[in-house]
Coordinates of C-alpha atoms and ligand atoms in Angstrom, one line a residue:
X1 CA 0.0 -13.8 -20.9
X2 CA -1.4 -11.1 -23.5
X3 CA -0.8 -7.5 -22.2
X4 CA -2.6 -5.0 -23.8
X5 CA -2.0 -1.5 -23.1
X6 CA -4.6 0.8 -23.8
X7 CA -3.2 4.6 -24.1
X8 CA -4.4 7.1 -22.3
X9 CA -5.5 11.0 -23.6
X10 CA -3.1 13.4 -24.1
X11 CA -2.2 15.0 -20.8
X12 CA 0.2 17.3 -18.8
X13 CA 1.5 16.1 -15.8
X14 CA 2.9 18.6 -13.5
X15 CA 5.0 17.1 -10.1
X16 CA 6.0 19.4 -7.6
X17 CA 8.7 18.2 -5.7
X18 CA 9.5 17.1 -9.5
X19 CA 13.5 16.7 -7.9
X20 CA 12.4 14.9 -4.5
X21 CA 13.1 11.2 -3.9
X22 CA 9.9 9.8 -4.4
X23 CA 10.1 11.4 -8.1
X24 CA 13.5 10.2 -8.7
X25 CA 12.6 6.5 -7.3
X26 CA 9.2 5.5 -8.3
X27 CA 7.0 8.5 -10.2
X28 CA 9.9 9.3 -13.1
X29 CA 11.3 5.9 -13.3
X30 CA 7.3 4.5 -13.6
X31 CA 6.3 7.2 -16.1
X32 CA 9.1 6.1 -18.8
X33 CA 8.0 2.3 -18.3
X34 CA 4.7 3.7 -19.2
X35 CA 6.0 5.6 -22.5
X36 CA 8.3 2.5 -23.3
X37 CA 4.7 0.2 -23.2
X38 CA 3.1 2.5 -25.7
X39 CA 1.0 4.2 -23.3
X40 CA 1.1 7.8 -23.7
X41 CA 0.2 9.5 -26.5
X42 CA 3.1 11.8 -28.1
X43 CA 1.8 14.9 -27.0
X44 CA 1.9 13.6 -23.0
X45 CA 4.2 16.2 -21.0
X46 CA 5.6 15.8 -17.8
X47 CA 6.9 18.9 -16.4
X48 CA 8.7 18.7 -12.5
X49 CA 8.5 21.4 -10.3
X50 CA 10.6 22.0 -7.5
X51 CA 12.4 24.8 -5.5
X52 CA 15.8 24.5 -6.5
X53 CA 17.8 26.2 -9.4
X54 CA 17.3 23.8 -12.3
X55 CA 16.5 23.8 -16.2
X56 CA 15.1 21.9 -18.6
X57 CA 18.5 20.3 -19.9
X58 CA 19.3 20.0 -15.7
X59 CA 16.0 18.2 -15.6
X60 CA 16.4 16.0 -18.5
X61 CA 20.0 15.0 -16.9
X62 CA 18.2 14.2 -13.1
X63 CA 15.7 12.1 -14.6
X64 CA 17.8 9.8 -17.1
X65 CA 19.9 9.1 -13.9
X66 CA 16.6 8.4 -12.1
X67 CA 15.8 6.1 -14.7
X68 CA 18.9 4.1 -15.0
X69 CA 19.1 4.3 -11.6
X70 CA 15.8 2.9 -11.0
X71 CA 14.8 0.4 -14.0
X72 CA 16.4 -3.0 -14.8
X73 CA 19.2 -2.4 -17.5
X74 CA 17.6 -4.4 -20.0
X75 CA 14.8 -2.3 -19.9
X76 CA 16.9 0.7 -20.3
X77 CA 16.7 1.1 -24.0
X78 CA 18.5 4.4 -25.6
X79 CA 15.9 5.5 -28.1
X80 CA 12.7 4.9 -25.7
X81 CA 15.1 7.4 -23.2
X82 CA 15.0 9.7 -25.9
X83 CA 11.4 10.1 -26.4
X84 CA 10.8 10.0 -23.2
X85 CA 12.8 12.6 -22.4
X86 CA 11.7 14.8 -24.6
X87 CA 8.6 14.7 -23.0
X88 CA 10.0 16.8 -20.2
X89 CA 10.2 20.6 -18.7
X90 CA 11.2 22.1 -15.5
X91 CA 9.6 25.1 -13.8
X92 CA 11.7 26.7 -10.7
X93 CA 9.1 27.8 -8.4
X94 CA 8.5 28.6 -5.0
X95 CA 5.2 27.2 -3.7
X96 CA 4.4 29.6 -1.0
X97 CA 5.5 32.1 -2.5
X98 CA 5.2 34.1 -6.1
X99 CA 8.2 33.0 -8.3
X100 CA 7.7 30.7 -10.8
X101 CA 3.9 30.5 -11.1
X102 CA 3.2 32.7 -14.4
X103 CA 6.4 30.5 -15.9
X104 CA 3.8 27.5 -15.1
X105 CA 0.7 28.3 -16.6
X106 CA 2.6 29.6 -19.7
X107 CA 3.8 25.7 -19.8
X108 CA 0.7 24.2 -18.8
X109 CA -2.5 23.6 -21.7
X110 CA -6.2 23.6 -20.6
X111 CA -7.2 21.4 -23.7
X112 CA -5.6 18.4 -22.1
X113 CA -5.8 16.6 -18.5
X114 CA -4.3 18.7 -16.4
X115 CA -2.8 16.2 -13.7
X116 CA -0.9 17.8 -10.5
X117 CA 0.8 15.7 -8.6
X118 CA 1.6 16.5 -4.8
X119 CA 4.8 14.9 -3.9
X120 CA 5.8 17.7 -1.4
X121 CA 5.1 17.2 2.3
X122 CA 1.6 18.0 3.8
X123 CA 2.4 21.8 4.8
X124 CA 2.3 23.1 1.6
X125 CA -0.7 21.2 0.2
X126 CA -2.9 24.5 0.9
X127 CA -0.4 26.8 -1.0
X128 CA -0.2 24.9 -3.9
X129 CA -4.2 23.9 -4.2
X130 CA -4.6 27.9 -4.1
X131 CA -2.0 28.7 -6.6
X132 CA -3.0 26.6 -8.9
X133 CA -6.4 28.7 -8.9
X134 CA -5.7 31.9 -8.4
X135 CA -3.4 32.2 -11.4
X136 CA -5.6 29.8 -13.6
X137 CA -3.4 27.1 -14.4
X138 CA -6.2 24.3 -12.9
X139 CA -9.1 24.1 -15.0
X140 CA -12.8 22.4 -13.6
X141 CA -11.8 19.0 -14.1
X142 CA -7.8 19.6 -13.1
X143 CA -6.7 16.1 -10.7
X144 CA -4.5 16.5 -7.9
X145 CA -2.5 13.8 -6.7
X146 CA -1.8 13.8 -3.0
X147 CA 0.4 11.4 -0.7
X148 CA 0.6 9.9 2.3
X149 CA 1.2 10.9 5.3
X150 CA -2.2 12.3 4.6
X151 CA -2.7 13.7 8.2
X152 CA -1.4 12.5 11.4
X153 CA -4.6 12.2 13.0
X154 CA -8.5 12.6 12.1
X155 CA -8.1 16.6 13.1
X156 CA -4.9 17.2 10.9
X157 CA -6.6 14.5 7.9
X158 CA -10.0 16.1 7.9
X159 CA -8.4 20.0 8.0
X160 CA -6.0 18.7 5.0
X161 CA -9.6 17.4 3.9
X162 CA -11.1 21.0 4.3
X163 CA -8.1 22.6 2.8
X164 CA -8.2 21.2 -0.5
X165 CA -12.2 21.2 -0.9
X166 CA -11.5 24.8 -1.3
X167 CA -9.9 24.1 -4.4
X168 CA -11.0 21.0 -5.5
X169 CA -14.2 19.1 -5.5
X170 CA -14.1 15.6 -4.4
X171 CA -14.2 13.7 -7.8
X172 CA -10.9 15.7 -8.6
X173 CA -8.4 14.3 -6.1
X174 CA -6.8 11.2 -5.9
X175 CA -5.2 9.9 -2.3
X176 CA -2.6 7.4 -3.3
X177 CA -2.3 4.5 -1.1
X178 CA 0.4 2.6 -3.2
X179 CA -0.6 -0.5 -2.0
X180 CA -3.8 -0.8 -3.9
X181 CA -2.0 -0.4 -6.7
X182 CA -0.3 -3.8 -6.5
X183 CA -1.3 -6.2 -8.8
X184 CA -1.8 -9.4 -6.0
X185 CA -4.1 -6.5 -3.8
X186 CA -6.4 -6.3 -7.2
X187 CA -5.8 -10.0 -7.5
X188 CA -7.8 -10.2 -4.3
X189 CA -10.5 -8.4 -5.6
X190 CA -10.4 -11.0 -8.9
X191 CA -10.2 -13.8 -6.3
X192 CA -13.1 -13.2 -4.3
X193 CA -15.3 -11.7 -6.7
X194 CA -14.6 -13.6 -10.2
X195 CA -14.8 -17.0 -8.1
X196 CA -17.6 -18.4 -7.6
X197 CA -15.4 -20.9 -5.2
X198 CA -14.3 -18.8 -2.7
X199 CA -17.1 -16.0 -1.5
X200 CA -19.7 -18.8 -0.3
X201 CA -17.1 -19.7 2.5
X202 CA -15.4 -16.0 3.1
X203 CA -17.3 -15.3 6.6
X204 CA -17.2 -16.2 10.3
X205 CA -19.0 -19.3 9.7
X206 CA -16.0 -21.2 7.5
X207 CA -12.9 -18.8 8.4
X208 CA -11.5 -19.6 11.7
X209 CA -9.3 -16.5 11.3
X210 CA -7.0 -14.2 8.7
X211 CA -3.7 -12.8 9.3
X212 CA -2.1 -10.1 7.3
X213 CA 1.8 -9.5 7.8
X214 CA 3.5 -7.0 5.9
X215 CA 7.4 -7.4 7.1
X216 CA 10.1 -5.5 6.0
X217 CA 14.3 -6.0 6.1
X218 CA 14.9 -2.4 5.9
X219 CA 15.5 -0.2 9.1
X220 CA 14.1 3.2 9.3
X221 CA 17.6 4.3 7.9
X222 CA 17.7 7.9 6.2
X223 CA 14.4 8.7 6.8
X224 CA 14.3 8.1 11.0
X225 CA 13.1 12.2 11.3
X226 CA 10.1 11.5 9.6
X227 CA 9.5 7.7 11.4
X228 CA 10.1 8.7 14.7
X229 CA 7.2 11.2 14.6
X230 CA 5.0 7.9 12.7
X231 CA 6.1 4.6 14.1
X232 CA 3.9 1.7 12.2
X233 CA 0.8 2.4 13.1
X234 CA 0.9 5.5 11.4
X235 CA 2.9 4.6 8.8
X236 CA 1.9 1.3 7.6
X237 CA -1.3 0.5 9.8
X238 CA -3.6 3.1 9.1
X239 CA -3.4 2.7 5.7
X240 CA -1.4 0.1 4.2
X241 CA -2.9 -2.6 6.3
X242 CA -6.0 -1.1 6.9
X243 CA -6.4 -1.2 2.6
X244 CA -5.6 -4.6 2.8
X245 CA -8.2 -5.7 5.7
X246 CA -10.8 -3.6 4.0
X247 CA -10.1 -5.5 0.5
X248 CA -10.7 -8.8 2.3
X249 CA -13.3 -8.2 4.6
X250 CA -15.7 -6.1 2.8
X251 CA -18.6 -6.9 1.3
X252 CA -19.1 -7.6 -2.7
X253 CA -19.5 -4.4 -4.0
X254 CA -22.4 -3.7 -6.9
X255 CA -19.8 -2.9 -9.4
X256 CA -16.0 -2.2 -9.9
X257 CA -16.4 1.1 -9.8
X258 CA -15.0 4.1 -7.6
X259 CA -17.8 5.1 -5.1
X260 CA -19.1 1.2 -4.9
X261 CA -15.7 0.2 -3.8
X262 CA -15.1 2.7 -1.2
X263 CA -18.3 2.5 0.2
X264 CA -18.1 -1.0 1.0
X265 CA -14.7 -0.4 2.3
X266 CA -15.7 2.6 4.4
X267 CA -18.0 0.2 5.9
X268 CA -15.5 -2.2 7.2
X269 CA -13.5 0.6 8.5
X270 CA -16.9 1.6 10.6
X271 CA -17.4 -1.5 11.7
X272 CA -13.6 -2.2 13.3
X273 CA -14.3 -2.3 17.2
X274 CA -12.0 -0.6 19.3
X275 CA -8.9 -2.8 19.9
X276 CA -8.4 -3.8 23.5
X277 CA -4.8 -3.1 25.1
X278 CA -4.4 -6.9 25.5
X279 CA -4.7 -7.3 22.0
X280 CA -1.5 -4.8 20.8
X281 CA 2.1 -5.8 20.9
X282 CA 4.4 -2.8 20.1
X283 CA 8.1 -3.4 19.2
X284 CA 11.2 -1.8 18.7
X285 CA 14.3 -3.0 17.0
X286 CA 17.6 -3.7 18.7
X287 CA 20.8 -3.5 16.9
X288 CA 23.4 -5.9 16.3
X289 CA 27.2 -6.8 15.3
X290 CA 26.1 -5.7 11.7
X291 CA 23.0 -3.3 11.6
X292 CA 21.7 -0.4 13.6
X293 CA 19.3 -0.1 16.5
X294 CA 16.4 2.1 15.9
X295 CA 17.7 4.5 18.1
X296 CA 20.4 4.6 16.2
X297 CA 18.9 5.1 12.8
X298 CA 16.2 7.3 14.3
X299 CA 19.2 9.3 15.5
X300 CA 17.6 9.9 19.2
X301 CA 18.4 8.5 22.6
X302 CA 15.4 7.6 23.5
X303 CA 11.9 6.9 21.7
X304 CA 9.1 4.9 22.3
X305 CA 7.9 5.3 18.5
X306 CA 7.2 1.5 17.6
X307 CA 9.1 -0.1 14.3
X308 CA 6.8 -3.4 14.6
X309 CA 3.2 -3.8 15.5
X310 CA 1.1 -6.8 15.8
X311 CA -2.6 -6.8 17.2
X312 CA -6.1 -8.5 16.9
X313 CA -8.7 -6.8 15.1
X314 CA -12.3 -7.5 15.4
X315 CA -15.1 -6.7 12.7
X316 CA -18.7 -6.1 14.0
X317 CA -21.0 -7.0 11.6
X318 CA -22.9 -10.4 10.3
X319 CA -20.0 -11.5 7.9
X320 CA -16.9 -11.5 10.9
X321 CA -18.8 -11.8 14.1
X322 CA -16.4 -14.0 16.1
X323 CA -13.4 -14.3 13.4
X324 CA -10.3 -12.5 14.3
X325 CA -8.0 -10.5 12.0
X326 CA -4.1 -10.2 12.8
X327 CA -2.2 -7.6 11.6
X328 CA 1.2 -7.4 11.9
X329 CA 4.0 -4.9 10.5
X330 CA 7.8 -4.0 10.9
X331 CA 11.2 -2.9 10.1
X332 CA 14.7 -5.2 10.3
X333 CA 11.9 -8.5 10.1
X334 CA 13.5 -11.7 9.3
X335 CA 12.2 -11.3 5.5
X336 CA 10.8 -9.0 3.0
X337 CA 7.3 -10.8 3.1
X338 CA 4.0 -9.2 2.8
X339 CA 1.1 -11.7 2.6
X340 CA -2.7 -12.1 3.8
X341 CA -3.6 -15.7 5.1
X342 CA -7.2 -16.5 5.0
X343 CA -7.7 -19.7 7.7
X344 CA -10.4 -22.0 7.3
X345 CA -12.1 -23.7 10.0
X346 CA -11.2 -27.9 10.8
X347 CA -14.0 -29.8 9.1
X348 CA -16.9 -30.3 12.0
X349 CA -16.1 -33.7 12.0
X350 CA -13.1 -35.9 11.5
X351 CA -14.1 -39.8 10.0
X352 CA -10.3 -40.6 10.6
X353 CA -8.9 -42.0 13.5
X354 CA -7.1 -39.4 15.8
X355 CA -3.4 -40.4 15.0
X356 CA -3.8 -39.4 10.7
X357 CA -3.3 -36.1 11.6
X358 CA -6.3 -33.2 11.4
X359 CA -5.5 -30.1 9.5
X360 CA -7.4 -27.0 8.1
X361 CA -7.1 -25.1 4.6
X362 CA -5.4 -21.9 4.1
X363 CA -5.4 -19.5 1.4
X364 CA -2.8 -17.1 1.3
X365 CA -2.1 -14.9 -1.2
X366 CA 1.1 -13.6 -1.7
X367 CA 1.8 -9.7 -2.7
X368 CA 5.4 -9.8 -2.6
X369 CA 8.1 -11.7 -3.0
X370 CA 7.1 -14.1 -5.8
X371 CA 3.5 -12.7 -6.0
X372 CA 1.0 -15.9 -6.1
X373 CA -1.3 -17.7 -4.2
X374 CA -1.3 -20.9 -2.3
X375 CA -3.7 -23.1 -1.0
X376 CA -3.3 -25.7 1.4
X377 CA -6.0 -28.6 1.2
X378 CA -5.4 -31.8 3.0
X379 CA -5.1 -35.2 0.9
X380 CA -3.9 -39.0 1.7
X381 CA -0.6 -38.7 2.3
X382 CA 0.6 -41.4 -0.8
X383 CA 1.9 -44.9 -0.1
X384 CA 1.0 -47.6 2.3
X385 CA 0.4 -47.4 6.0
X386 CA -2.7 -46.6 6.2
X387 CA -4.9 -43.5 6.5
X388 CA -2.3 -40.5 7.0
X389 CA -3.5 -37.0 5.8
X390 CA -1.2 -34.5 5.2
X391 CA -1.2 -31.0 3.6
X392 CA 0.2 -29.7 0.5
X393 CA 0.2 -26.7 -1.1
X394 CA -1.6 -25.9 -4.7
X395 CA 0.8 -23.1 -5.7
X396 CA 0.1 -20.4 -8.2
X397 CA 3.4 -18.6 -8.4
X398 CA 2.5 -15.5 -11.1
X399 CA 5.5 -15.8 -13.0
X400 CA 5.5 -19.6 -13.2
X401 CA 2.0 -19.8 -14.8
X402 CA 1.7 -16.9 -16.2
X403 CA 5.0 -16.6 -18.0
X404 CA 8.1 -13.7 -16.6
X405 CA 5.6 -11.0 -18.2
X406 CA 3.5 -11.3 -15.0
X407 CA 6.6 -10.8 -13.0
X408 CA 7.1 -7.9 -14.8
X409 CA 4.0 -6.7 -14.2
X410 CA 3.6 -2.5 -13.6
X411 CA 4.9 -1.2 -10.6
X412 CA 2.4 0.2 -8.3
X413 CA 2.8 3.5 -9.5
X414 CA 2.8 3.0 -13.0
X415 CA -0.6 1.5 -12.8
X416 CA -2.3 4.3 -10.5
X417 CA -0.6 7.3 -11.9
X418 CA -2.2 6.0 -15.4
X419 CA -5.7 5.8 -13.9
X420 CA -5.4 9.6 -12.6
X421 CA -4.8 10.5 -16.2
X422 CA -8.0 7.6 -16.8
X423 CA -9.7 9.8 -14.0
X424 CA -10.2 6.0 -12.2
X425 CA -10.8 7.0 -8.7
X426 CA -11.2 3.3 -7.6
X427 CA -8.2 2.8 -6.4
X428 CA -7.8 6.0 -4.8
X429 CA -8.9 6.8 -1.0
X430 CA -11.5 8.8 -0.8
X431 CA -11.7 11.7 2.2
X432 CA -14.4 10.1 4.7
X433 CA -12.2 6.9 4.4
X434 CA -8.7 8.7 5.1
X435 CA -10.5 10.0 7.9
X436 CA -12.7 7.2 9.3
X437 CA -9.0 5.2 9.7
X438 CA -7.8 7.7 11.2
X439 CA -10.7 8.0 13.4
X440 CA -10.0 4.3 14.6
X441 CA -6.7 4.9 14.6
X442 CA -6.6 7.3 16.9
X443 CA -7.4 6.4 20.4
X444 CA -5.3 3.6 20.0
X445 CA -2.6 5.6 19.6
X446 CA -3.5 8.3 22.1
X447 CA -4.1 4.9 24.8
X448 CA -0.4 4.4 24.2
X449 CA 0.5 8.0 25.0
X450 CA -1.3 8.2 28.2
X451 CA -0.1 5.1 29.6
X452 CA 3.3 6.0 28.9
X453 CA 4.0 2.6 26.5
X454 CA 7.4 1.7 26.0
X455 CA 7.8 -1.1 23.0
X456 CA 9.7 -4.3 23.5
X457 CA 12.6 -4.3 22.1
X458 CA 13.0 -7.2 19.3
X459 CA 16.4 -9.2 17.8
X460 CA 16.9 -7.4 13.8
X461 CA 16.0 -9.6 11.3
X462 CA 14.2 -11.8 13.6
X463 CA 10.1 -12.2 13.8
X464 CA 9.5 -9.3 16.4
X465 CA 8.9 -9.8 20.1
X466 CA 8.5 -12.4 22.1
X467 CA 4.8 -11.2 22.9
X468 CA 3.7 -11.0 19.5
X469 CA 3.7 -15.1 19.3
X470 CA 1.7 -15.1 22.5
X471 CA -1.0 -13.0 20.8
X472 CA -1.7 -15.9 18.5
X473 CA -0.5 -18.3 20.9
X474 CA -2.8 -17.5 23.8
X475 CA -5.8 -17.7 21.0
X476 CA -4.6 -21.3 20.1
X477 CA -3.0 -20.1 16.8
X478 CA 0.5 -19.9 14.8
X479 CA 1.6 -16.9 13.1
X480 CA 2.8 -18.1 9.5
X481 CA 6.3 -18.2 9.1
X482 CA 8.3 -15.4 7.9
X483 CA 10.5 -16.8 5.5
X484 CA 14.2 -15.0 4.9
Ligands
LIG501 C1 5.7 3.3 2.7 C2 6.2 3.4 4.1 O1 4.4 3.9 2.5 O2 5.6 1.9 2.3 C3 7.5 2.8 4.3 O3 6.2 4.8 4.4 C4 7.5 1.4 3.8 O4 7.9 2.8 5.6 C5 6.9 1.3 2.4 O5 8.8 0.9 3.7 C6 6.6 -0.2 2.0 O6 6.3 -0.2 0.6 P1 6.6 -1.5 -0.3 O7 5.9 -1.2 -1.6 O8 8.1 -1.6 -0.4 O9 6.0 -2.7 0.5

């Protein structure tokens, strides 16, 4: 596999909640795989800004833990520490208040991109958006970088939305949604659209249905406060999931390019009907000998926030009419397996006898573990005794055909924290998206709330509850296997 790393402009990156976790575990430790690759140009800065009493030399010291926390040891290389390193600087400042802002704009330049990434909860979006102007530290074409949660709800996501249009025009700030910065959710784009195989048959007439199951191993461990106030649906449906539906139900766009993208996906998210209360399973995890119940790790004694959801989503338009989606999501699953299966119809016909077996094709494509693709097409089964079909897989692990450099392939982060410095917005939510899944979202969860839902409780590390099963089995349909 060639890799060619094309650097970017010389920039300043300023992160506020520079000393927060998601600094220390992805942002820092992706920003010195970028520098080792070649990427930045030498006068790149990063400079982290947080609260607490810190300075540079403090700074320095966090972020080489973060890094050798954080990146394989063999990529932990002395000298590339150095430089990289020496990229950085720490303001102290107090982002509601006054302290600390003249220290940053004496730091920051205007003749390079200005980047400012948000990595501070929600509440103090506003403060920051206006600091940044009213002591002229943000020139015109300054990006912001902002996280999820982005809202709780279409009210709270469109005021957030409100808040930093005074600030910032559109064009100037980029909603992560780390998923889209995988490599296998870009691969789908390559798939469908680089093909010419695939896209004739990617509609209701050839697709019987698609599933798309993100599971997770981990409990909500550490970080229950926050979960307990989320549950799945807002914390991995609304936008993880609903990224990876739009990716594989929306239409071709014109071009790969930001505003073509998002329109087409905007579309889909428009066109989602209302999901019926048959068609939701909500669980929550039990504990065991070993691990914690959710209540437990959520540190409450009672909760009806869900840690699994599962439900059938239907798309209203010419393309989906009459071919389900199924989502599914949760914590303490029986594997770490996040993967979108694209079912194809039984051929109309069968010219075999009715005992050599009848079978359909399946794409699935594979974002983590062992990110790949398979497809299962249905051939002779070899050997005598007759005409027996059976189906076997053509697999396309990355790192197997494409060498361990496609294993190693950027981290999510890496990639989209590079394109704000590009100023690539197509990977990047844009506000009338954030807001339209929200808008779907929504009633859903206000549905739950009114009836007073309680979620089943499910066995950890098993492959949710019992009723999620039914919700393909009722339909005539199999969930894929979760593998350990
Ligand atoms: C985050 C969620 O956005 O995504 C977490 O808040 C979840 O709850 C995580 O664990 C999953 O990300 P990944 O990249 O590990 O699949």
């Amino acid at each position: 596999m060639v890799s060619r790393v094309i650097p970017v402009d010389p920039f300043d990156l300023v992160i506020f909640g520079g000393t927060g976790d998601l600094a220390r575990r992805k942002i820092l430790p992706g920003l010195y795989r970028r520098h080792q690759d070649g990427q930045m140009p030498d006068d790149a800065r990063i400079i982290g800004a947080a609260r607490g009493e810190m300075d540079a030399e403090g700074y320095r010291v966090f972020v080489e833990n973060a890094v050798r926390e954080f990146v394989p040891k063999k990529k932990c290389d002395p000298k590339d520490l150095k430089g990289f390193l020496a990229r950085l600087s720490f303001v102290q400042l107090d982002a509601t208040g006054t302290q600390g802002w003249s220290d940053l704009k004496a730091v920051v330049r205007q003749d390079v991109v200005q980047a400012f990434y948000f990595s501070v909860g929600p509440s103090l979006f506003g403060a920051i958006a206006e600091r940044l102007h009213t002591h002229g530290i943000a020139g015109p074409e300054a990006r912001i970088v902002v996280e999820k949660p982005f809202g709780h709800d279409q009210a709270s996501a469109q005021a957030l939305n409100d808040t930093l249009a005074q600030h910032f025009a559109e064009h100037q700030i980029y909603r992560i949604d780390h998923y889209l910065g995988k490599e296998t959710v870009q691969n789908l784009m390559a798939l469908r659209f680089g093909n010419m195989l695939f896209e004739p048959l990617w509609n209701a007439q050839y697709v019987d249905h698609i599933q798309i199951t993100v599971a997770e191993t981990v409990g909500v461990e550490g970080r229950g406060s926050y979960y307990d106030r989320s549950g799945a649906m807002r914390d991995m449906v609304q936008n993880h999931l609903m990224q990876l539906l739009c990716l594989t139900a929306m239409e071709p766009p014109s071009k790969f390019e930001p505003n073509a993208v998002r329109d087409e996906k905007l579309k889909i998210i428009r066109a989602l009907d209302p999901v019926a209360t048959d068609d939701i399973v909500r669980g929550q995890y039990r504990g065991s000998n070993t691990v914690a119940s959710y209540l437990e790790d959520a540190e409450t004694d009672a909760s009806t926030t869900e840690s699994f959801v599962a439900m059938k989503v239907h798309i209203s338009n010419w393309r989906w009419n009459g071919t389900p989606f199924y989502l599914r999501t949760g914590k303490r699953m029986r594997g770490r397996m996040s993967e979108i299966v694209v079912r194809f119809k039984e051929p109309p016909h069968s010219i075999f006898e009715e005992d050599t077996g009848q079978s359909a094709n399946e794409l699935s494509i594979r974002l983590q573990p062992n990110e790949g693709m398979d497809l299962k097409v249905t051939i002779k089964e070899p050997g005598l005794g007759g005409m027996r079909l059976i189906d076997v897989p053509l697999d396309m692990t990355f790192a197997d055909a494409l060498g361990e450099e496609a294993a190693d392939a950027p981290d999510a982060y890496e990639r989209l924290i590079m394109d704000v410095i590009r100023g690539n917005q197509t990977l990047f939510m844009r506000g009338d998206e954030v807001e339209a899944a929200w808008a779907w979202t929504d009633p859903i969860i206000a549905g739950w709330e009114d009836r007073g839902d309680r979620p089943k409780p499910y066995d950890p590390f098993s492959t949710g509850p019992e009723e999620a099963l039914m919700l393909l089995h009722k339909d005539g349909r199999r969930w894929r296997e979760i593998r350990e």
